Short mmCIF file of C-alpha atoms in Angstrom, two decimals:
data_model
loop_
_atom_site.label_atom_id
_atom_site.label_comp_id
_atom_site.label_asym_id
_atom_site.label_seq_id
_atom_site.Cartn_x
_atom_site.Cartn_y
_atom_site.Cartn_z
CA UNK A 1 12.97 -29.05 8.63
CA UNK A 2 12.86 -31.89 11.35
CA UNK A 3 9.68 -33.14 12.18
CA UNK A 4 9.52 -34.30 15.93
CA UNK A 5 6.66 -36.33 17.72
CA UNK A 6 5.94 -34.83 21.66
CA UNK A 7 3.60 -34.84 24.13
CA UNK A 8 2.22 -30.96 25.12
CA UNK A 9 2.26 -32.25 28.69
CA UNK A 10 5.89 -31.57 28.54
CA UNK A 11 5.44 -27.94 26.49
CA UNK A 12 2.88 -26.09 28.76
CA UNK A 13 3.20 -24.20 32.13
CA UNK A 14 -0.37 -26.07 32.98
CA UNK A 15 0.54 -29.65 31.94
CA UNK A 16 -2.07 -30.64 30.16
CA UNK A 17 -2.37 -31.71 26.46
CA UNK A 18 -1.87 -34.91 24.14
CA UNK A 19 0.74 -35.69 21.36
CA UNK A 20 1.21 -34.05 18.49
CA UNK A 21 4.40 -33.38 16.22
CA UNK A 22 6.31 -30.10 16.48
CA UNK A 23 8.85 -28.04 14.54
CA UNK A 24 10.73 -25.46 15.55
CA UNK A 25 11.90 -22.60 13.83
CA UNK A 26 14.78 -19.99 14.82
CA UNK A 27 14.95 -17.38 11.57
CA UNK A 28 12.05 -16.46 9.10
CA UNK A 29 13.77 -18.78 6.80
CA UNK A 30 13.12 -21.91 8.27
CA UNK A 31 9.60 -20.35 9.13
CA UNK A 32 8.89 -20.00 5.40
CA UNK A 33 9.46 -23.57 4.73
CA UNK A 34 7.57 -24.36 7.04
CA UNK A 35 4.25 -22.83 5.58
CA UNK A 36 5.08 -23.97 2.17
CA UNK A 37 5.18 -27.43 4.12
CA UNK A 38 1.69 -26.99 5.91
CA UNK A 39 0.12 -25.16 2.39
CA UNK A 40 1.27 -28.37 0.55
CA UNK A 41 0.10 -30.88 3.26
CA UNK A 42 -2.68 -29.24 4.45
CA UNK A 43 -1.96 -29.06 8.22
CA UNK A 44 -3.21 -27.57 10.68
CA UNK A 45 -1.01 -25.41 12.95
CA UNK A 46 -0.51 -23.34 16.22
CA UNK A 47 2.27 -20.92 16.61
CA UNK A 48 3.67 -21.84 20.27
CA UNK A 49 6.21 -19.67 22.44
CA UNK A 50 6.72 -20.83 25.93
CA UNK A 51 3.38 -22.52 26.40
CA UNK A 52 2.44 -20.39 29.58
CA UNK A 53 -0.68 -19.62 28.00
CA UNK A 54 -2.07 -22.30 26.49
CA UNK A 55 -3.48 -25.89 27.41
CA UNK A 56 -4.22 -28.47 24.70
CA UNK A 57 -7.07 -31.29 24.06
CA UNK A 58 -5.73 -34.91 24.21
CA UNK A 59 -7.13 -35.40 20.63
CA UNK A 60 -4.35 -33.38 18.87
CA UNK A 61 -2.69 -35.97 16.74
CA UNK A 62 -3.44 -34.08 13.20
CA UNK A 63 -2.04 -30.48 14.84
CA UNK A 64 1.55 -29.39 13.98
CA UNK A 65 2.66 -27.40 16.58
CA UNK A 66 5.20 -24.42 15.21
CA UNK A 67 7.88 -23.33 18.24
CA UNK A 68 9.27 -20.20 17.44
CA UNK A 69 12.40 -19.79 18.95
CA UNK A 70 13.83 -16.50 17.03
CA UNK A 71 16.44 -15.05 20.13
CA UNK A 72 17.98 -11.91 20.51
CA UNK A 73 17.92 -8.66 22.02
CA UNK A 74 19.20 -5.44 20.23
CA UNK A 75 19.44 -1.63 20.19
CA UNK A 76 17.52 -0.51 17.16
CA UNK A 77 20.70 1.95 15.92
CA UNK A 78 19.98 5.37 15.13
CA UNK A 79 16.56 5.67 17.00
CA UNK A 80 17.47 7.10 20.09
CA UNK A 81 14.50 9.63 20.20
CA UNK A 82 13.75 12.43 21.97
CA UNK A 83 9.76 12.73 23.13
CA UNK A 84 8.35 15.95 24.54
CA UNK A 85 11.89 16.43 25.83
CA UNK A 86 12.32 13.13 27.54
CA UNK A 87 15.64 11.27 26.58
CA UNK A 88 14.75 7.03 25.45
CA UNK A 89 16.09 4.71 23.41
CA UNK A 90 14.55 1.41 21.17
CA UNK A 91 15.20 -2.17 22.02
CA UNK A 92 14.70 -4.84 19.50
CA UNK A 93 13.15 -8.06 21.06
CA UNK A 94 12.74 -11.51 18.90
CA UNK A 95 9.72 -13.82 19.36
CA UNK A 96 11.42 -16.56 21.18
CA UNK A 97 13.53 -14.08 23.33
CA UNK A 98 11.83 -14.92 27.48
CA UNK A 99 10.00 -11.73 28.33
CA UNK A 100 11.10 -11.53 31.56
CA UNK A 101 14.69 -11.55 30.21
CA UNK A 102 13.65 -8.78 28.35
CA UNK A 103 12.93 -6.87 31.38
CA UNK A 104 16.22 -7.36 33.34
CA UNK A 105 18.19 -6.26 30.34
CA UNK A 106 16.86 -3.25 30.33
CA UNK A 107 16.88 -2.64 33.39
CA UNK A 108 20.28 -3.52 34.09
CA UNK A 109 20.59 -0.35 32.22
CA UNK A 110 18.50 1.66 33.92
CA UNK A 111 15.96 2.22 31.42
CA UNK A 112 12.05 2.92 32.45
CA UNK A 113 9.01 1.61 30.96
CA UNK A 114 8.10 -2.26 31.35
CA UNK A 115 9.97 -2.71 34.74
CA UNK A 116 6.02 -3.43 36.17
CA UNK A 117 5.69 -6.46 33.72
CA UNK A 118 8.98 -8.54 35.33
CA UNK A 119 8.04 -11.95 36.17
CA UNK A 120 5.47 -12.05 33.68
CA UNK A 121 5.97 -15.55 32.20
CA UNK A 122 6.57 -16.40 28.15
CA UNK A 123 7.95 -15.21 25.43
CA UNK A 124 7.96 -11.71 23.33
CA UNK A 125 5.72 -13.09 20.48
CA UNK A 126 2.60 -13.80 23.04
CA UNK A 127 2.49 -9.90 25.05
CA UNK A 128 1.18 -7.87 22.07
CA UNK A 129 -1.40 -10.64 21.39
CA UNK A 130 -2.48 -10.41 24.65
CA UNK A 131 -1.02 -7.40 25.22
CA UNK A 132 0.00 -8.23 28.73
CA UNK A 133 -0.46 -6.24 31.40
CA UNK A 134 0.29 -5.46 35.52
CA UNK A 135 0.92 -3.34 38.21
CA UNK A 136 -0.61 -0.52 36.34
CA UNK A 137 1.24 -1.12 32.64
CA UNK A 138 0.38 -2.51 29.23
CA UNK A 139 2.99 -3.51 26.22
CA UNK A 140 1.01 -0.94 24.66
CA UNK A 141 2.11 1.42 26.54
CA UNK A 142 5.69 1.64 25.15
CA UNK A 143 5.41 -0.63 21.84
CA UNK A 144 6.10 0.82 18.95
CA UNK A 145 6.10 -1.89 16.68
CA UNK A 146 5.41 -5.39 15.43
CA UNK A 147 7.53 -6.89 12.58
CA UNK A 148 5.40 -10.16 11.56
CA UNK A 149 4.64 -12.62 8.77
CA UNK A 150 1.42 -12.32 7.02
CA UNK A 151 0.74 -15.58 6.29
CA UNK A 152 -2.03 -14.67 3.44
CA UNK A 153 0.86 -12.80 0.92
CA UNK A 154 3.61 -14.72 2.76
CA UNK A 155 5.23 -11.22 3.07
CA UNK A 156 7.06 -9.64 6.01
CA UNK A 157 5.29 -6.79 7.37
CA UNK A 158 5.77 -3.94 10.33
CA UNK A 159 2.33 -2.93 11.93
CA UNK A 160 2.43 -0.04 14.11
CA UNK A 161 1.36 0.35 17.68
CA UNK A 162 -1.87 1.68 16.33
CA UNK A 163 -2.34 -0.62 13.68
CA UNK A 164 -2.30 -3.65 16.58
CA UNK A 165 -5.81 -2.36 17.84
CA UNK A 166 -4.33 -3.03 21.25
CA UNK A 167 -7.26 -3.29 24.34
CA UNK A 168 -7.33 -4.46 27.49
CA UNK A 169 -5.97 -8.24 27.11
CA UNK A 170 -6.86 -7.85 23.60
CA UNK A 171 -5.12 -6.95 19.91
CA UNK A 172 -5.65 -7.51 16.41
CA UNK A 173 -3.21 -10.67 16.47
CA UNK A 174 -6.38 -12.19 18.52
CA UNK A 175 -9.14 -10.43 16.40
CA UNK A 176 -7.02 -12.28 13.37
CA UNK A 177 -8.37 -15.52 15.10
CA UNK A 178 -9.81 -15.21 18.38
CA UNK A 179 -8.19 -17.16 21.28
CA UNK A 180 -10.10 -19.73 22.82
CA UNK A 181 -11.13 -23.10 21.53
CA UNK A 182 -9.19 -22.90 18.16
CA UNK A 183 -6.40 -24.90 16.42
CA UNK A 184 -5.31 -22.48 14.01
CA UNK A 185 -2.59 -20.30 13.50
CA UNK A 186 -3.25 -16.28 13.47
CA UNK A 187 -2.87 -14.65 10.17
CA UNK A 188 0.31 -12.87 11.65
CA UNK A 189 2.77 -14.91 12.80
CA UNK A 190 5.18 -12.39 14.99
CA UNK A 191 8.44 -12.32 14.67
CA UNK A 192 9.87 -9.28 16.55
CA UNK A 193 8.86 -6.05 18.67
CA UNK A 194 10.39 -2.44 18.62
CA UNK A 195 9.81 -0.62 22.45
CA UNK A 196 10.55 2.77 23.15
CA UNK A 197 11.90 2.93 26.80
CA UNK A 198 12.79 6.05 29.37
CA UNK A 199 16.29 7.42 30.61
CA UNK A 200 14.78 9.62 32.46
CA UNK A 201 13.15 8.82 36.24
CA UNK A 202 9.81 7.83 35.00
CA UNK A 203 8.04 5.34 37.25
CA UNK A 204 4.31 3.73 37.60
CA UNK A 205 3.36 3.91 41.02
CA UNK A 206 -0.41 3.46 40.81
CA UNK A 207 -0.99 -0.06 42.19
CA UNK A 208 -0.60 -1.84 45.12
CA UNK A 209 2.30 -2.36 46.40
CA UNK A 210 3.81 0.34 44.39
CA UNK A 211 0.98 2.89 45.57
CA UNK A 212 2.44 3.00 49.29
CA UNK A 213 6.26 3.75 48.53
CA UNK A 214 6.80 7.48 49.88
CA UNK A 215 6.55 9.56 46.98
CA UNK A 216 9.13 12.13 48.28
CA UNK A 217 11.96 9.61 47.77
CA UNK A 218 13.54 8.49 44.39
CA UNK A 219 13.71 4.86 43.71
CA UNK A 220 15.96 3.07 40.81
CA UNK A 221 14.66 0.63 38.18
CA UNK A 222 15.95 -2.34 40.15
CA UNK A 223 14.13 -1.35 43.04
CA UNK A 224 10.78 -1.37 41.56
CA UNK A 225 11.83 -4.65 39.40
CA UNK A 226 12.60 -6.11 42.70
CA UNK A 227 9.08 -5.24 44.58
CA UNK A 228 6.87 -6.61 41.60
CA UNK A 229 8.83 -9.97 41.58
CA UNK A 230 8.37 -10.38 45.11
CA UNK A 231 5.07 -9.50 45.27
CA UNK A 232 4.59 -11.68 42.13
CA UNK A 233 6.32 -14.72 43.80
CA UNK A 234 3.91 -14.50 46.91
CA UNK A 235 0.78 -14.87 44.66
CA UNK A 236 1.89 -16.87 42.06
CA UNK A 237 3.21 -20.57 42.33
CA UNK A 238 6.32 -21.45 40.34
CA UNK A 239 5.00 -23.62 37.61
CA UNK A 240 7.17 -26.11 37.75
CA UNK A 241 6.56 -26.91 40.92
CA UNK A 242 2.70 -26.56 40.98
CA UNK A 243 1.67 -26.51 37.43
CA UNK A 244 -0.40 -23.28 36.34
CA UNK A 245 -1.09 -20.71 33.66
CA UNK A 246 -1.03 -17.60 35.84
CA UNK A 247 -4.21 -15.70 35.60
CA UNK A 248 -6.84 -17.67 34.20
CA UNK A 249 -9.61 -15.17 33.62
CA UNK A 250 -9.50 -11.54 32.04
CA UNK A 251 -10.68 -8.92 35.07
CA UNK A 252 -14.38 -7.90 33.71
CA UNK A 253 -15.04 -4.91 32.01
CA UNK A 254 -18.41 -3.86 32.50
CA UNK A 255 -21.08 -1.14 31.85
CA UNK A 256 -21.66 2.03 34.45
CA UNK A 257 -25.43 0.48 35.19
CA UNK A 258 -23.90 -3.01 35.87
CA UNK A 259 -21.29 -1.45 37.77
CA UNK A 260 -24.30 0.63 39.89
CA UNK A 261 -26.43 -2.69 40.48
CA UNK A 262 -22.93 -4.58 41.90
CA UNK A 263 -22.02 -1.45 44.36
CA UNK A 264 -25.20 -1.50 45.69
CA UNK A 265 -25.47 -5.54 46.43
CA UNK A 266 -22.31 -5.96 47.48
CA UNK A 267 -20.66 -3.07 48.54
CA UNK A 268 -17.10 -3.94 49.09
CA UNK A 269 -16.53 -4.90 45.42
CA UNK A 270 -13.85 -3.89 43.77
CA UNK A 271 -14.42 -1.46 40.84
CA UNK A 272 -12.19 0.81 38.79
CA UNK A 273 -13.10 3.03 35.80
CA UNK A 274 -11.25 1.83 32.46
CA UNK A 275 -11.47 4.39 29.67
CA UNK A 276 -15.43 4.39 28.98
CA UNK A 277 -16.36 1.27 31.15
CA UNK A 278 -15.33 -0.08 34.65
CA UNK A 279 -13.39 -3.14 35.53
CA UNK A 280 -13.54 -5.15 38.83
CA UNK A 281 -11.37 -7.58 39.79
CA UNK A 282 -11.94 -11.81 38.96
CA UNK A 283 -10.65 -12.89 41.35
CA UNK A 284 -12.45 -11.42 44.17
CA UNK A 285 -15.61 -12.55 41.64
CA UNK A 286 -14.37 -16.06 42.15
CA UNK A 287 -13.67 -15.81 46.02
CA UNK A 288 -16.58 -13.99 47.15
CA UNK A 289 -19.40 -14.96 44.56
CA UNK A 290 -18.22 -17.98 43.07
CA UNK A 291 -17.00 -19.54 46.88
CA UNK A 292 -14.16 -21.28 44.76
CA UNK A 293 -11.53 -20.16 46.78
CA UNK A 294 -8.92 -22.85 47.19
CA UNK A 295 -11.13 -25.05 46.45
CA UNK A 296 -9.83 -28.44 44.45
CA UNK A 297 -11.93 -30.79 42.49
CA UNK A 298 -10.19 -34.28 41.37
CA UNK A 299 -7.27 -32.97 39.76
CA UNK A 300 -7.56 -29.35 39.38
CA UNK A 301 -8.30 -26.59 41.60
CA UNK A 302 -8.11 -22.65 42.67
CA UNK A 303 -4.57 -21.65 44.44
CA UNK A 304 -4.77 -21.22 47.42
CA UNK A 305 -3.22 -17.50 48.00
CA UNK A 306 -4.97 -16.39 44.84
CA UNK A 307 -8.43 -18.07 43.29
CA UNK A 308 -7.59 -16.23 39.78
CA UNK A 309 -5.33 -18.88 38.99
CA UNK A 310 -6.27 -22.46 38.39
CA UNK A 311 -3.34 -25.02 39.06
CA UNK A 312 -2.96 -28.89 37.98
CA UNK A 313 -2.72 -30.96 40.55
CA UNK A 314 -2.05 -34.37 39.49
CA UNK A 315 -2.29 -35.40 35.85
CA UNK A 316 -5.15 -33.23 35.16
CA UNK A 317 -6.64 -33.33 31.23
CA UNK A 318 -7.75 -30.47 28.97
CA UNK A 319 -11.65 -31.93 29.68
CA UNK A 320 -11.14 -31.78 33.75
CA UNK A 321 -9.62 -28.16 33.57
CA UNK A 322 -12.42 -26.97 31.15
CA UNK A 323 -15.44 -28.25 33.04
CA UNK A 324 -14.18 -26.77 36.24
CA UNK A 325 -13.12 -23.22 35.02
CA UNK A 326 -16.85 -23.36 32.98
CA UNK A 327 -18.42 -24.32 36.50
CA UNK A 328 -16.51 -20.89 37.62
CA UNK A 329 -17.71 -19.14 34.71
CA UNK A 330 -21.37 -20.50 35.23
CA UNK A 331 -21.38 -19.19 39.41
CA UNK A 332 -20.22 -15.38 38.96
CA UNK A 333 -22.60 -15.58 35.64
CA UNK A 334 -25.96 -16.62 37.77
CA UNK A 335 -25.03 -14.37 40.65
CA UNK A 336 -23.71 -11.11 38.45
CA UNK A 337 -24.85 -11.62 35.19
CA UNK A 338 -20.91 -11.39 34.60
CA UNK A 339 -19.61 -13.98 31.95
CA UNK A 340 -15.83 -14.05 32.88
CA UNK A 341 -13.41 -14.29 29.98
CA UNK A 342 -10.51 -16.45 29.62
CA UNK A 343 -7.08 -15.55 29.18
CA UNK A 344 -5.81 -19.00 28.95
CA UNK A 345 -5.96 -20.47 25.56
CA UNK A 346 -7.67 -23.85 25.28
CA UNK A 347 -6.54 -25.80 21.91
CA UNK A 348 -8.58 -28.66 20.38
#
């Protein structure tokens, strides 16, 4: 196990954090040690994929942060299955494996289900703990399992898709230990994910842009693949060019007599129903209540083309890009009595 000192600056899409010291691991092996290591030193530690959803305190010295950097991608053999007469097949994904790599390998085979979530940034292990989400598509959606660690018994473990408790932007792997504001691992560390996926013509065509393709005509996986990451691209600036985390806030979910008072104050808001409650959109909370459009404040600010996501500018710290999301938060909050949620994860 090699021990290595680094600066989280240098491990996040943002660009913000202190030092620390970091392992990495690439088999459950060498991930075993490891939490033998931590139990017998009593460390602190925080299970890191990509970083693209996560910005970290300067004060970090005492956190060991654990990359997991399991790779592969496989066909589970002997699962082909056959749903209500549709013809799929299962794909084994690792932890460290990029998502979006994930994607294009399956559909470079012209399979259907998570072609909506291309160009979503980080790695396997993060979407079921968020269970990530766009263009009208969850993980949920075509998950069917989890294999992770259980770091109480120290056993290997397969939760199902309903075990996971998945949500909106929400899953047991964050009910474990909540995101936001914490420096500890989750009781399940993940290690790999089982999706089901479609042979058969099976797109999601409820949100813009996808909504206005001509329904009569038949469009291939790439096609659709293609449309998101350009539509994608046009919102969201490449990280490493413009530091950023991607959405910053979760869209609200609210209740049906919030939702009534909103409509009739401002009545070009944005509202959806979502199972048993409705959901408007953040970012239109943060343009058209907040004013914070665009708008920059020393080193951090809102983009420009889309106010959901707050960039780094300079060499912004973990204390700059908290107090100016919070002064977000606080705006929509007086104004709508809406508390907006992070997505980002802020470790201290």
């Amino acid at each position: 196990m090699k021990i290595e000192q680094v600066s989280m600056r240098d491990y996040t899409s943002l660009r913000v954090g202190g030092e620390c010291v970091m392992v990495r691991v690439a088999s459950t092996e060498e991930l075993l040690d490891v939490l033998e290591y931590i139990k017998i030193n009593n460390k602190k530690i925080f299970i890191l994929g990509q970083g693209t959803n996560s910005f970290f305190s300067n004060n970090i010295k005492e956190l060991l942060v654990v990359k997991i950097e399991m790779k592969g991608i496989e066909i589970v053999p002997h699962q082909t299955v056959q749903d209500e007469g549709e013809e799929g097949v299962i794909i084994k994904a690792y932890a460290g494996e990029t998502w979006d790599d994930v994607v294009k390998y399956t559909v470079e085979r012209g399979w259907w289900g998570i072609e909506n979530l291309s160009w979503v940034p980080g790695a396997v292990g993060a979407g079921p703990v968020q269970n990530i989400g766009a263009y009208g598509v969850e993980i949920c959606d075509t998950l069917v399992s989890v294999e992770v660690l259980n770091r109480e018994s120290n056993q290997i473990e397969i939760l199902e898709n309903k075990e996971c408790e998945f949500s909106y932007r929400d899953s047991i792997f964050k009910k474990s230990n909540p995101v936001g504001d914490s420096t500890e691992s989750d009781k399940y560390i993940i290690l790999s994910i089982n999706i089901k996926l479609s042979k058969q013509y099976k797109p999601t065509l409820t949100y813009a842009p996808l909504n206005i393709l001509d329904k009569n005509k038949t469009y291939n996986v790439r096609e659709i693949r293609n449309i998101i990451i350009e539509t994608r691209k046009s919102k969201i600036p490449d990280y490493n060019l413009l530091p950023n985390a991607g959405s910053f806030f979760k869209n609200p979910l609210i209740s049906k007599d919030l939702k009534e008072s909103l409509v009739a104050k401002y009545t070009n808001i944005p509202i959806y129903k979502y199972e048993d409650k409705y959901k408007t959109s953040a970012a239109w909370l943060i343009e058209h209540i907040a004013k914070m459009k665009g708008v920059r404040e020393g080193n951090v600010g809102t983009y420009e083309k889309q106010p959901l996501i707050l960039v780094n500018y300079e060499k912004a710290d973990a204390e700059e890009m908290d107090k100016f999301s919070q002064k977000i938060i606080d705006k929509v909050y007086k104004e709508t009595g809406i508390k907006l949620e992070r997505e980002v994860n802020y470790v201290k």
